[in-house]
Backbone as a ProteinNet text record, in pm:
[ID]
protein_1_A
[PRIMARY]
MGAQVLRALLGRVRYEVLPATATEEKVLAHVPRDVVVTVTASPVKGLEPTLALTERLAAHGYRVVPHVPARLLRDDGHLKDVAERLRAAGVDDVFVPAGDADPPAGPYHGALPVLRALSDMGRPFADLGITGYPESHPLIHDDITIQSMWDKRTHATYIVSNLCFDPRVLGDWITRIRRRDVALPVYAGVAGPVQRAKLLSMATKIGVGESTRFLTRHPFWFLRFAAPGGYAPERLLTRSAEAFTAPSAAVAGLHLFTFNQLAATERWRRALLDRLNA
[TERTIARY]
9866.1	9778.7	9770.2	9734.3	9648.3	9591.2	9583.1	9510	9350.2	9352.7	9189.6	9163.6	9244.3	9173.5	9125.1	9185	9189.4	8994.7	8994.6	8898.8	8812.7	8820.1	8706	8661	8757.5	8675.6	8596.9	8727.9	8610.4	8489.7	8439.8	8318.2	8199.2	8302.6	8193.7	8234.5	8162.6	8191.4	8037.3	8062.6	7981.7	7983.4	7870.6	7888.5	7818.5	7889.7	7852.3	7803	7705	7654.5	7573	7594.8	7515.9	7389.2	7313.1	7133.3	7127.8	7203.5	7150.8	7068.6	7076	6957	6983.6	7155.1	7128.8	7212.7	7156.9	7251.6	7171.2	7046.8	6964.2	7032.9	6995.5	7024	7197.3	7282.4	7395.4	7372.2	7347.3	7329.5	7309.8	7137.1	7114.2	7218.9	7260.5	7368.1	7470.6	7534.7	7661.9	7685.9	7569	7591.6	7552.9	7606	7531.5	7449.7	7334.2	7273.2	7308.8	7427.7	7480.7	7564.6	7595.4	7640.6	7570.2	7605.7	7511.3	7532.2	7415.9	7413	7393.6	7492.7	7448	7450.9	7340.8	7288.8	7331.6	7380.4	7406.2	7280.7	7301.5	7216.2	7300.3	7231.2	7303.5	7219	7299.5	7265.9	7187.4	7197.4	7114.1	7003.6	6938.9	6870.4	6754.3	6824	6761.4	6748	6674.4	6650.9	6593.9	6469.5	6377.4	6474.6	6582.1	6600.9	6670.6	6740.1	6770.5	6669.3	6557.7	6474.4	6414	6375.5	6306.2	6409.7	6504.4	6646.8	6607.3	6597.1	6634.3	6513.7	6393.3	6295.5	6313.1	6347.4	6312.9	6409.6	6565.5	6697.3	6647.2	6549.4	6493.3	6398.5	6310.7	6214.5	6283	6395.3	6461.4	6547.6	6519.1	6610.6	6743	6773.1	6909.4	6898.5	6978.2	6992.4	7046.3	6981.2	7006.7	7004.7	7117	7173.7	7137.1	7008.9	7021.1	7113.9	7174.7	7224.9	7095.3	7124.2	6995.4	7064.7	7123.7	7214.2	7102.4	7157.3	7085.5	7056.3	7136.8	7133.2	7001.6	6961.5	6840.6	6699.2	6714	6583.9	6508.6	6364.2	6308	6281.9	6198.3	6185.9	6166.7	6121	6090.7	6008	5877.7	5777.5	5838.5	5962.8	5992.8	6050.1	6159.5	6223.3	6158.5	6011	5922.1	5894	5839.3	5760.4	5888.4	6027.3	6161.8	6155.5	6158.5	6181.1	6095.2	5983.3	5843.1	5869.8	5889.9	5898.5	5985.4	6111.6	6194.3	6168.2	6108.3	6076.6	5987.9	5888.1	5756.9	5846.3	5984	6056.3	6108.4	6112.8	6197.9	6357.5	6400	6540.4	6526.9	6687.6	6685.7	6800.8	6884.6	7026.1	7032.7	7029.3	7073.3	7187.5	7256.1	7351.1	7342.5	7389.7	7297.3	7454.1	7535.6	7613.3	7528.8	7642.5	7553.5	7518.9	7612.8	7554.9	7650.5	7592.1	7677.9	7580.9	7441.3	7360.1	7385.7	7411.9	7427.5	7333.8	7196.9	7215.1	7114.2	7130.3	7015.9	6899	6836.3	6703.3	6597.2	6687.4	6596.6	6651.8	6605.1	6683	6824.6	6854.3	6927.2	7085.5	7159.8	7302.8	7371.6	7378.1	7489.2	7407.3	7482.9	7409.1	7327.2	7429.1	7380	7231.6	7196.3	7048.2	6950.8	6969.6	6891.3	6894.5	7031.9	7037.9	6920.5	6928.8	6888.1	6716.6	6668	6586.3	6477.7	6615.6	6538.3	6553.8	6636.5	6625.1	6513.9	6441.5	6287.2	6178.1	6187.9	6134.5	6118.4	6210.1	6147.4	6289.7	6388	6530.1	6450.3	6369	6295.5	6429.9	6548	6646.6	6732.9	6773.1	6829.8	6985.1	7014.1	7157.2	7136.5	7252.5	7272.4	7399.8	7450.5	7619.9	7616.9	7751.9	7771.6	7918	7974.2	8142.6	8203.9	8334.7	8479	8588.8	8651.7	8741.6	8886.8	8953.1	9124.7	9209	9127.8	9193.8	9142.3	9205	9159.9	9037.4	8898.7	8819.9	8851.5	8783.6	8832.7	8805.2	8664.6	8620	8672.2	8667.3	8635	8795.6	8829.8	8943.2	8963.8	9038.7	9043.4	8996.8	9013.9	8966.3	8822	8793.2	8605.3	8536.7	8645.4	8543	8531.7	8668.2	8653.3	8568.5	8547	8472.7	8338.5	8273.5	8180.5	8122.5	8222.6	8169.5	8163.6	8259.8	8207.2	8057.4	8021	7924.6	7784.6	7820.8	7708.8	7696.5	7779.1	7821.6	7729.7	7639.9	7506.7	7396.7	7422.1	7260.2	7364.6	7468.8	7518.1	7572.4	7566.9	7603.9	7724.8	7787.3	7887.7	7934.5	8068.8	8132.8	8184.6	8154.6	8203.1	8325.6	8442.9	8548.7	8573.6	8549.2	8529.6	8690.6	8693.1	8749.2	8942.5	9024	9136.9	9256.5	9363.6	9488.6	9616.2	9600.9	9720	9692.6	9763.8	9761.6	9780.8	9888.9	9968.2	9830.7	9766.8	9681.8	9596.6	9512.5	9409.1	9438.2	9568.2	9603.3	9630.7	9662.3	9681	9559.4	9451.3	9329.1	9226.6	9219.1	9195.3	9249.9	9396.7	9421.3	9402.2	9404.5	9332.4	9185.8	9085.3	8959.5	8964.5	9058.9	9049.7	9056	9170.3	9250.8	9144.5	9053.6	8942.7	8784.6	8852.2	8732.5	8581.9	8642.6	8487.1	8560.3	8442.9	8461.7	8333.6	8307.2	8201.8	8272.6	8208.3	8278.3	8288.7	8445.2	8453.5	8456.4	8404.1	8389.4	8513	8606.8	8694.6	8666.3	8670	8621	8762.9	8716.5	8851.1	8760	8830.8	8816.5	8847.3	8733.4	8745.4	8864.7	8836.1	8971.9	8923.7	8903.1	8851.6	8902.6	8882.3	8931.8	8901	9036.2	9008.2	8899.4	8919.1	8809	8662.6	8658.8	8567.9	8476.3	8558.6	8543.6	8481.9	8574.3	8573.6	8413.1	8374.4	8250.3	8144.2	8122.7	8033.7	8061.2	8118.1	8083.8	8049.3	8036.4	7965.4	7815.1	7755.6	7667.3	7541.7	7622.1	7575.7	7532.7	7498.8	7423.2	7549.1	7560.3	7597.6	7701.9	7565.2	7597.1	7716.1	7668.5	7746.6	7848.7	7863.5	7965.5	8079.1	8057.5	8126.8	8228.8	8136	8190.6	8273.8	8163.7	8268.6	8398.5	8460.2	8583.4	8683.7	8596.8	8679.7	8703.5	8650.6	8686.8	8759.9	8778.9	8813.3	8950.5	9030.7	9137.8	9225	9269	9362.9	9322.7	9201.8	9145.6	9226.7	9160.2	9182.2	9367.9	9450.2	9560.9	9601.8	9605.2	9570.7	9551.7	9437.8	9351.8	9468.3	9537.7	9557.4	9701.8	9767.6	9921.7	9953.1	10045.6	10098.5	10113.3	10026.1	10045.1	10058.2	9984.2	9933.7	9836.3	9759	9670.2	9608.8	9611.3	9535.6	9507.5	9349.8	9294	9356.7	9425.6	9482.4	9603.9	9686.6	9804.9	9754	9644.7	9605.5	9590.4	9478.1	9477.3	9540.9	9671.9	9802.7	9896.4	9886	9983.1	9897	9737.7	9672.5	9688.7	9768.6	9709.2	9731.9	9812.5	9840.7	9748.5	9662.6	9557.2	9455	9406.2	9293.8	9306.1	9365.8	9411.9	9452.8	9487.2	9515.9	9376	9351.2	9264.5	9180.8	9265.4	9153.4	9104.9	9170.1	9079.7	8918.6	8903.3	8743.4	8728.1	8764.8	8718.9	8609.1	8477.7	8404.2	8409.9	8419.3	8462.2	8490	8451.6	8505	8392.8	8429.8	8332	8348.3	8330.4	8405.5	8350.5	8397.7	8327.9	8338.1	8237.3	8249.7	8260.5	8184	8158.3	8106.8	8010.1	7878.9	8006.3	8109	8162.6	8214.6	7996.8	8000.7	8103.3	8075.9	8136.3	8287.7	8396.2	8470.1	8539.2	8443.7	8435	8410.4	8315.5	8258.6	8367.7	8433.7	8513.4	8648.9	8680.6	8813	8807.1	8700.2	8660.8	8647.2	8598.9	8571.6	8712.5	8767.9	8925.8	8996.7	9006.9	9104.2	9076.4	8924	8899	8933.7	8917.9	8976.4	9119.9	9190.3	9376.4	9369.4	9327.5	9325.9	9283.4	9173.4	9140.9	9235	9310.1	9317.3	9457.5
9063.5	8957.3	9065.4	8997.8	9086.8	9182.1	9274.1	9349.3	9295.3	9208.1	9119.8	9086.8	8990	8902.9	8991.4	9070.9	9218.3	9283.7	9311.4	9380.5	9292.6	9148.7	9027	9042.4	8993.4	9025.5	9134.9	9293.9	9398.9	9376.9	9320.5	9319.6	9237.6	9149.5	9058	9032	9165.6	9153.4	9167.2	9119.8	9143.2	9231.6	9332.2	9387.5	9355	9315.4	9289.1	9396	9383.3	9511.9	9498	9537.9	9522.6	9612.2	9552.3	9644.4	9726.3	9802.4	9940.6	10058.9	10138.3	10233.1	10345.2	10308.3	10424	10334.7	10222.3	10112.2	10135.2	10157.1	10145.6	10298.9	10394.7	10526.6	10506	10443.4	10450.1	10371.2	10260.4	10152	10240.6	10276.4	10362.9	10507.1	10556.2	10661	10612	10513.8	10455.8	10346.5	10250.2	10132.7	10099.5	10048.1	10063.1	9928.8	9938.5	9839.3	9728.1	9681.9	9580.3	9556.9	9602.5	9513.5	9459	9296.9	9231.6	9291.1	9291.1	9293.1	9209.6	9207.8	9076.8	9144.9	9095.4	9152.9	9045.6	9085.6	9007.9	8992.3	8872.2	8898.3	8933.8	8947.7	8957	8899.6	8803.8	8753.5	8785.5	8906.1	9017.6	9073.3	9103.3	9152.6	9067.6	8936.7	8842.9	8872.8	8793.5	8792.2	8903.2	8963.4	9061.2	9186.8	9242.1	9384.9	9323.4	9191.3	9156.5	9138.7	9082	9002.6	9170.3	9249.2	9388.4	9454.7	9482.9	9550.8	9468.8	9356	9254.1	9279.3	9284.6	9337.7	9454.6	9560	9730.6	9723.3	9663.9	9686.9	9637.1	9485.2	9450	9541.5	9558.9	9672.7	9778.9	9800.1	9926.2	9891.2	9756.5	9691.9	9615.3	9600.7	9530.4	9387.1	9363.9	9160.4	9138.4	9093.8	9101.7	8924.4	8910.4	8807.3	8778.7	8786.6	8764.6	8681.2	8714.6	8549	8539.4	8374.9	8366.2	8245.9	8257.9	8184.7	8079.5	7955.9	7842.2	7845.4	7930.7	7930.7	8006.1	8119.8	8222.8	8174.6	8047.8	8000.9	7921.7	7921.2	7889.8	7754.5	7656.2	7549.4	7534.3	7449.8	7428	7497.5	7534.4	7638.1	7736.3	7838	7977.5	7936	7843.6	7877.9	7827.5	7790.7	7790.6	7933.9	7989	8139.8	8230.8	8211.8	8279.5	8286.9	8164.8	8115.8	8162.4	8172.8	8214	8387.6	8427.7	8599.3	8619.6	8602.3	8558.9	8591.7	8455.1	8429.1	8575.1	8565.3	8688.4	8821.2	8835.3	8976.4	8949.1	8837.1	8800.6	8750.7	8731.1	8634.5	8531.3	8549	8349.6	8327.9	8404	8347.4	8377.6	8280.9	8372.8	8245	8256	8274.9	8184.4	8054.5	8011.1	7952.2	8073.8	7993.1	7958.7	7878.6	7852.8	7977.3	8068.4	8194.7	8168.7	8275.8	8267.8	8278.8	8292.5	8254.9	8151.8	8166	8107.2	8117.1	8055.5	7880.6	7930.6	7850.4	7836.7	7865	7958.8	7996.7	7893.8	7780.3	7631.1	7525.8	7438.3	7309.8	7263.6	7410.3	7424.7	7449.3	7326.3	7408.7	7418.7	7388.4	7406.6	7449	7467.7	7481.7	7358.7	7260.8	7124.8	7103.3	7087.8	7065.9	7122.2	7297.8	7361.4	7371.3	7348	7328.3	7216.6	7081.6	6954	7002.1	7070.9	7115.4	7212.3	7284.4	7367.2	7312.6	7135.9	7076.3	6986.5	6949.1	6873.7	6986	7126.9	7196.2	7205.5	7159	7166.4	7258	7306.8	7420.2	7530.7	7630.2	7745.7	7830	7850.9	7941.2	7883.1	7942.2	7912.3	7898	7986.8	7965.1	7961.4	7893.4	7880.2	7917.3	7983.7	7990.1	7956.3	7889.8	7847.6	7922.4	7911.2	8007.7	7865.3	7954	7883.5	7963.2	7870.2	7954.1	7926.1	8027.2	8044	8001.5	8110	8100.6	8057.1	7991	7900.9	7918.2	7880.3	7907	7862.6	7973.8	7955.8	7850.3	7771.4	7659.4	7511.8	7536.8	7421.6	7331.9	7282	7228.9	7247.3	7253.4	7310.1	7204.1	7071.7	6948.6	6940	6974.1	6951.9	7085.8	7170.1	7287.6	7221.5	7185.2	7157.6	7008.3	6934.3	6801	6857.2	6994.5	7065.2	7064.5	7126.6	7189	7066.1	6965.7	6855.7	6771.6	6779	6770.8	6824.7	6957.9	7043.9	7047.7	7025.7	7036.2	6995.2	6921	6858	6986.3	7047	7167.1	7284.8	7318.7	7481.2	7485.5	7588.5	7646.2	7707.2	7762.8	7875.6	7829.7	7898.1	7917.2	8063.7	8080.4	8244.9	8221.4	8260.9	8282.6	8367.5	8327.1	8412.1	8517	8649.7	8767.6	8652	8733.3	8679.5	8773.1	8802.4	8934.8	8821.4	8727.4	8664.1	8600.6	8665.1	8566	8420.9	8427.1	8299.9	8160.1	8220.8	8124.2	8132.8	8229.9	8201.2	8113.7	8061.7	8004.8	7868.5	7855.7	7713.5	7646.4	7739.8	7723.8	7682.8	7734	7741.6	7570.2	7536.6	7407.5	7310.6	7327.9	7198.6	7178.5	7236.7	7198.2	7185.2	7231.4	7122.1	7010.5	7005.5	6846	6715.6	6823.5	6731.6	6712.5	6730.7	6738.3	6852.5	6949.5	7026	7130.5	7102.8	7217.3	7314.2	7320.3	7469.7	7569.5	7683.5	7838	7894.6	7967.5	8079.8	8196.9	8267.8	8397.6	8426.5	8506.9	8536	8645.4	8600	8745.7	8814.3	8940.7	9103.4	9195.6	9245.9	9364.1	9518.3	9580.7	9714.5	9756.7	9928.5	10019.3	10080.2	10018.6	10004.7	10113.7	10226.8	10297.3	10232	10200.4	10173.4	10254	10389.1	10484.1	10417.6	10480.9	10402.8	10307.6	10220.9	10033.6	10040.2	10097.6	10098.7	10178.1	10276.7	10350.3	10259	10172.6	10077.2	10009.8	9965.4	9857.8	9864	10001.3	10052.7	10038.7	10090.1	10098.9	9950.9	9897.2	9735.2	9663.7	9726.1	9693.6	9623	9675.7	9648	9489.6	9391	9214.6	9230.2	9238.1	9192.3	9301.4	9410.1	9502.9	9389.7	9385.9	9324.9	9170.7	9120.8	8987.4	9009.7	9120.7	9161.2	9184.8	9250.7	9294.4	9261.8	9125.2	9035	8951.5	8851.6	8751.3	8820.6	8911.6	8988.9	9120.5	9099.7	9166.4	9195.7	9109.7	9090.8	9216.4	9213.4	9237	9445.2	9494.5	9629.1	9632.1	9540.3	9572.5	9568.4	9540.1	9491.9	9654.6	9673.2	9847	9922.3	9896.3	10059.9	10042.8	9957.4	9941.1	10039.7	10091.7	10211.5	10116.5	10140.5	10019.6	9874.9	9861.5	9708.6	9663.7	9759.5	9657.7	9741.8	9669.5	9745.8	9658.8	9723.8	9573.1	9526.3	9616.1	9590.1	9547.1	9535.4	9440.1	9316.5	9312.4	9145.7	9103.4	9161.3	9104.7	9079.3	9175.9	9126.2	9024.6	9010.5	8903.4	8782.9	8774	8654.5	8589.5	8659.9	8631.7	8473.3	8412.2	8294.5	8224	8228.7	8129.7	8174.6	8288.2	8327.7	8271.6	8275	8254.9	8122.1	8050.2	7905.3	7818.9	7736.4	7681.5	7615.9	7543.7	7484.9	7532.3	7712.5	7751.1	7756.3	7799.3	7860.1	7996	8045.1	8210.8	8313.1	8260.1	8301.6	8504.3	8524.9	8693.6	8732.6	8852.4	8883.6	8919.1	8901.4	8942.1	9052.9	9168.2	9253.3	9294.5	9300.5	9344.9	9480.7	9534.8	9721.2	9739.2	9671.2	9734.9	9835.3	9894.9	9988.6	10094.2	10099.4	10234	10165.8	10206.8	10193.6	10297	10385.6	10519.5	10472	10482.7	10441.2	10311.3	10245.6	10103.7	10126	10174.3	10186.3	10275.1	10376.8	10482	10390.8	10348.4	10234.5	10163.1	10076.5	9966.1	10059.2	10152	10267.6	10281.4	10360.1	10377.7	10306.8	10187.2	10092.8	10041.1	10055.4	10011.8	10104.5	10250.4	10346.5	10339.3	10313.4	10254.5	10160.5	10078.7	9930.7	9943.9	10031.6	10034.1	10148.8	10190.8	10363.2	10304.6
5820.3	5733.7	5587.3	5478	5340.7	5397.4	5318.7	5336.7	5290.4	5164.3	5143.2	5228.4	5317.1	5435.3	5546.1	5553.7	5719.8	5643.1	5534.3	5442.5	5506.5	5458.1	5470.6	5596.4	5716	5836.6	5892.3	5844.2	5919.8	5886	5759.8	5674.2	5717.5	5814.1	5883.5	6039.8	6092.8	6222.6	6287.4	6405.7	6508.9	6628.3	6700.5	6755.2	6884.2	7003.2	7145.6	7185.1	7243.7	7325.5	7464.9	7573.9	7663.3	7686.6	7706.1	7745.3	7850.4	7831.6	7926.8	7863.7	7961.9	7917.2	7771.2	7764.4	7634.9	7510.5	7534	7438.3	7280.2	7276.2	7154.9	7120.6	7181.3	7126.4	7057.5	7147.3	7073.6	6955.9	6948	6855.3	6679.1	6723.6	6593.8	6575.6	6644.8	6647	6521.2	6566.9	6539.9	6416.9	6451.7	6380.5	6251.2	6153.5	6026.2	6028.6	5954.2	5957.3	5904.1	5818.8	5768.7	5901.2	5987.9	6073.4	6222.9	6243.2	6333.5	6490.4	6532.5	6668.5	6792.7	6878.3	6949.4	7115.2	7210.2	7315.9	7408.5	7485.9	7613.9	7722.5	7816.3	7924.5	8034.4	8157.9	8286	8372.2	8448.6	8531.1	8683.4	8687.5	8768.1	8760.6	8624.6	8553.7	8484.2	8435.8	8384.8	8215.7	8155.2	7985.9	7952.4	8053.6	7964.4	7892.4	7978.1	7924.8	7795.8	7812.9	7652.6	7532.7	7553.6	7513.9	7431.9	7517.6	7476.8	7353.6	7421.5	7303.8	7229.5	7179.8	7057.8	7002.8	7008.9	6947.4	6907.1	6981.1	6929.8	6822.7	6831.1	6762.3	6603.7	6593.9	6515.6	6377.8	6508.3	6419.8	6383.7	6385.5	6329.9	6222.8	6190.4	6085.1	6094.6	6235	6269.5	6249.5	6206.7	6252.6	6371.9	6470.7	6599.5	6641.1	6741.2	6807	6948.9	7021.7	7188.5	7215.6	7359.1	7439.2	7498.7	7523.8	7561	7646.2	7803.1	7867	7896.2	7912.3	7973.9	8162.2	8195.7	8345.5	8383.6	8284.1	8346.7	8287.3	8217.8	8145.1	8311.8	8295.4	8401.8	8405.6	8282.5	8261.9	8088.4	8070.9	7918.2	7855.6	7937.9	7889.1	7871.2	7957.5	7939.2	7819.4	7772.7	7699.6	7535.8	7528.3	7427.6	7422.6	7525.4	7540.9	7477.8	7502.1	7453.6	7316.6	7282.6	7162.3	7039.5	7074.2	7013.7	7003	7127.2	7112.9	7023.7	7025.2	6925.4	6768.2	6747.8	6605.3	6536.9	6669.9	6610.3	6576	6654.2	6611.8	6496.3	6450.3	6318	6342.9	6488.8	6508.5	6426.6	6382.2	6349.7	6353.2	6456.8	6479.9	6649.5	6767.9	6897.4	6946.3	7034.9	7073	7254.2	7252.6	7372.9	7450.3	7553.3	7641.5	7769.4	7837.4	7957.9	8035.8	8097	8198.2	8339.3	8381.3	8522.6	8592.1	8610	8708.2	8817.9	8893.6	9002	9168	9205	9095.1	8997.3	8919.8	8785.2	8818.3	8745.4	8748.8	8726.2	8645.4	8634.8	8625.4	8531.5	8531.8	8430.7	8379.2	8290.4	8349.8	8355.2	8415.8	8325.6	8180.2	8069.6	7940.6	7833.3	7741.2	7618.8	7665.9	7521	7575.7	7717.3	7758	7643.8	7642.4	7568.2	7437.7	7378	7226.6	7180.8	7249.5	7272.4	7224.9	7343.5	7377.3	7235.1	7194	7055.4	6967.3	6936.9	6839.8	6824.8	6920.1	6984	6968.3	6913.1	6896.1	6766.5	6683.8	6532.7	6479.9	6554.3	6515.5	6473.2	6602.1	6513.2	6482.1	6491.9	6463.9	6348.4	6246.5	6132.9	6200	6271.6	6359.5	6550.6	6570.3	6666.3	6720.6	6808.6	6849.2	6959.4	6986.2	7114.7	7144.2	7258.5	7369	7299.6	7277.7	7263.4	7394	7448.1	7534.9	7500.6	7414.1	7377.2	7523.9	7590.5	7729.3	7833.6	7894.4	7989.7	8071.1	8057.8	8168	8325.8	8367.7	8515.7	8617	8567.5	8676.4	8581.4	8412.6	8385.9	8289.2	8289.4	8200.8	8101.6	7984.4	7851.2	7775	7836.9	7736.2	7754.6	7860.8	7847.6	7784.8	7765	7704.3	7577.4	7503.2	7377.9	7357.3	7470.8	7442.5	7443.4	7524.1	7487.7	7333	7283.5	7176.3	7092.6	7124.7	6989.6	7023.6	7181.3	7187.4	7123.1	7108.7	7089.4	6916.8	6884.1	6713.7	6617.1	6677.1	6601.1	6601.4	6651.8	6738.7	6704.2	6709.2	6694.4	6556.3	6470.3	6369.5	6343.4	6477.9	6482.9	6642.4	6648.1	6750.7	6794.6	6898.5	6933	7049.3	6981.1	7097.5	7214	7359.1	7428.2	7381.4	7478.6	7441.9	7456.6	7369.2	7394	7335.9	7420.7	7375.4	7329.1	7319.4	7321.2	7155.8	7035	6927.7	6901.2	6980.5	7012.6	7055.9	7176.9	7250.8	7159.1	7092.7	6956.4	6903.9	6810	6710.7	6741.8	6887.8	6938	6949	7006.5	7037.2	6899.1	6795.1	6674.8	6623.4	6641.3	6581.6	6691.3	6795	6904.1	6852.9	6829.1	6806.8	6689.1	6611.7	6477.2	6413.8	6542.4	6557.6	6625.2	6686.7	6760.9	6695.2	6574.5	6442.7	6495.6	6532.3	6561.3	6447.1	6350.7	6216.5	6215.5	6325	6302.1	6292.6	6210.9	6193.6	6300.6	6331.9	6439.2	6409.2	6535	6511.6	6606.2	6577.1	6673.6	6778	6870.4	6997.9	6980.3	6999.6	7000.6	7056.3	7137.1	7199.9	7069.3	7115.5	6994.3	7084.8	7054.5	7089.7	7207.2	7346.4	7468.7	7533.8	7595.9	7726.3	7811.1	7887.9	8052.8	8139.5	8154.6	8194.2	8154.7	8064.2	8003	8026.4	8033.6	8027	8230.9	8291.2	8458.7	8469	8401	8406.8	8335.9	8235.8	8198	8318.9	8375.4	8464.6	8565.8	8661.3	8737	8710.7	8588.3	8547.3	8531.6	8553.3	8487.6	8607.2	8748.3	8835.9	8946.5	9062.7	9161.3	9166.5	9207	9219	9063.7	8941.6	8789.4	8813.9	8859.9	8854	8897.6	8996.5	9125.4	9060.9	9012	8929	8838.3	8699.7	8617.3	8666.5	8782.5	8811.5	8853.8	8944.3	8986.4	8898	8770.4	8707.4	8629.2	8623.8	8481.1	8472.4	8599.7	8626.9	8532.9	8456.6	8348.7	8234.8	8200.1	8082.4	8121.4	8232	8263	8278.5	8273.5	8301.4	8155.4	8062	7910.1	7840.8	7891.8	7825.9	7860.3	8003.4	8078.8	8068.5	7987.3	7991.9	7844.7	7853.1	7756.4	7617.5	7500.7	7428.8	7402.3	7563.2	7581.8	7501.8	7437.7	7351.5	7223	7109.7	7004.3	6865.7	6864	6798.5	6637.9	6584	6513.7	6478.7	6592.2	6609.4	6631.6	6744.5	6740.1	6642.5	6532.1	6416.5	6310	6291.4	6218.3	6273.3	6405.4	6473.7	6454.2	6459.9	6455.4	6284.4	6208.5	6047.4	6049.6	6111.3	6045.1	6098.7	6259.4	6318.5	6220.4	6135.7	6107.4	5947.4	5891.7	5713.3	5705.6	5764.2	5760.2	5710.6	5609.7	5519.4	5611.4	5739.5	5838.1	5945.9	5922.3	6052.7	6041.9	5967.6	5926.1	6015.7	6010.1	6076.4	5984.6	6042.1	5929.3	6006.1	6081.8	6102.9	6256.3	6248.1	6410.1	6481.8	6633.8	6730.8	6781.6	6761.1	6820.9	6971.2	7118.3	7255.1	7254.8	7254.8	7189	7339.8	7485.2	7616.6	7596.5	7493.3	7470	7414.2	7410.6	7337.2	7156.9	7123.1	6981.4	6908.8	6968.1	6853.4	6821.2	6930.3	6884.3	6835.6	6854.3	6762.6	6617.4	6584.1	6441.8	6392.2	6462	6392.2	6370.2	6440.2	6459.3	6317.8	6349.3	6225.3	6075.6	6086.9	5932.8	5891.8	5972.5	5942.6	5871.7	5953	5927.2	5790.8	5767.3	5622.2	5510.4	5570.7	5450.5	5487.3	5526.5	5471.5	5393.8	5437.8	5352.1	5223.3	5187.1	5060.5	4998.6	5037	5011.5	4881
[MASK]
++++++++++++++++++++++++++++++++++++++++++++++++++++++++++++++++++++++++++++++++++++++++++++++++++++++++++++++++++++++++++++++++++++++++++++++++++++++++++++++++++++++++++++++++++++++++++++++++++++++++++++++++++++++++++++++++++++++++++++++++++++++++++++++++++++++++++++++++++++++

């Protein structure tokens, strides 16, 4: 990938964090104010930790994108309250996945009804993000996930791809969604420079039920992080050059899954930018 393109992507990053006890302190210590911070939501702990951390980080001057999973919303009134609370905090961008809560907290089983409800409320947010699945969803066929993006296109403003380690799979997925006339810009989901031991440590801190779910659903992630030379974010970016730079790709930036390893992620990003600028 050309240095200019890679510099541009590294300048348009989003850092995904989990709303743990020390997350606010880590963000303040290591994340520049020009980096967007996205805050996940837990099916175990509910939306409150996400909303509270979003409010605090926004008050510190960050542009914050909270995750508002459809399955954590109790009803239309709850969605309205959440929207009003976030707007009061200055939030203008929300990411709306379906979520993993089973059973759902209310009538929303997927993201599309929530997006429609927000449109009916007068579109309180300038930007709305939805999920894309370069790697096959464990429960949903690929054609259905792409059709779902098509159905959401008039409500959403961008797509965030789920974590992917294979540049060929990522490139093929971008090509497929463009062929289906899904034209929303994509933020490519990429893992930061994660150490397996720290990832395991983080997983044990996010709640017993959620930790078990996390570990059983993503065993391949741990193998990729642990294998000698098995994963390096810079190598993935380089090998994804064609997918990211094709005129039709419309890759808006990078969505970095930090797993709360913010010091290492920002150190890696700055070091790579310094090398590219040298």
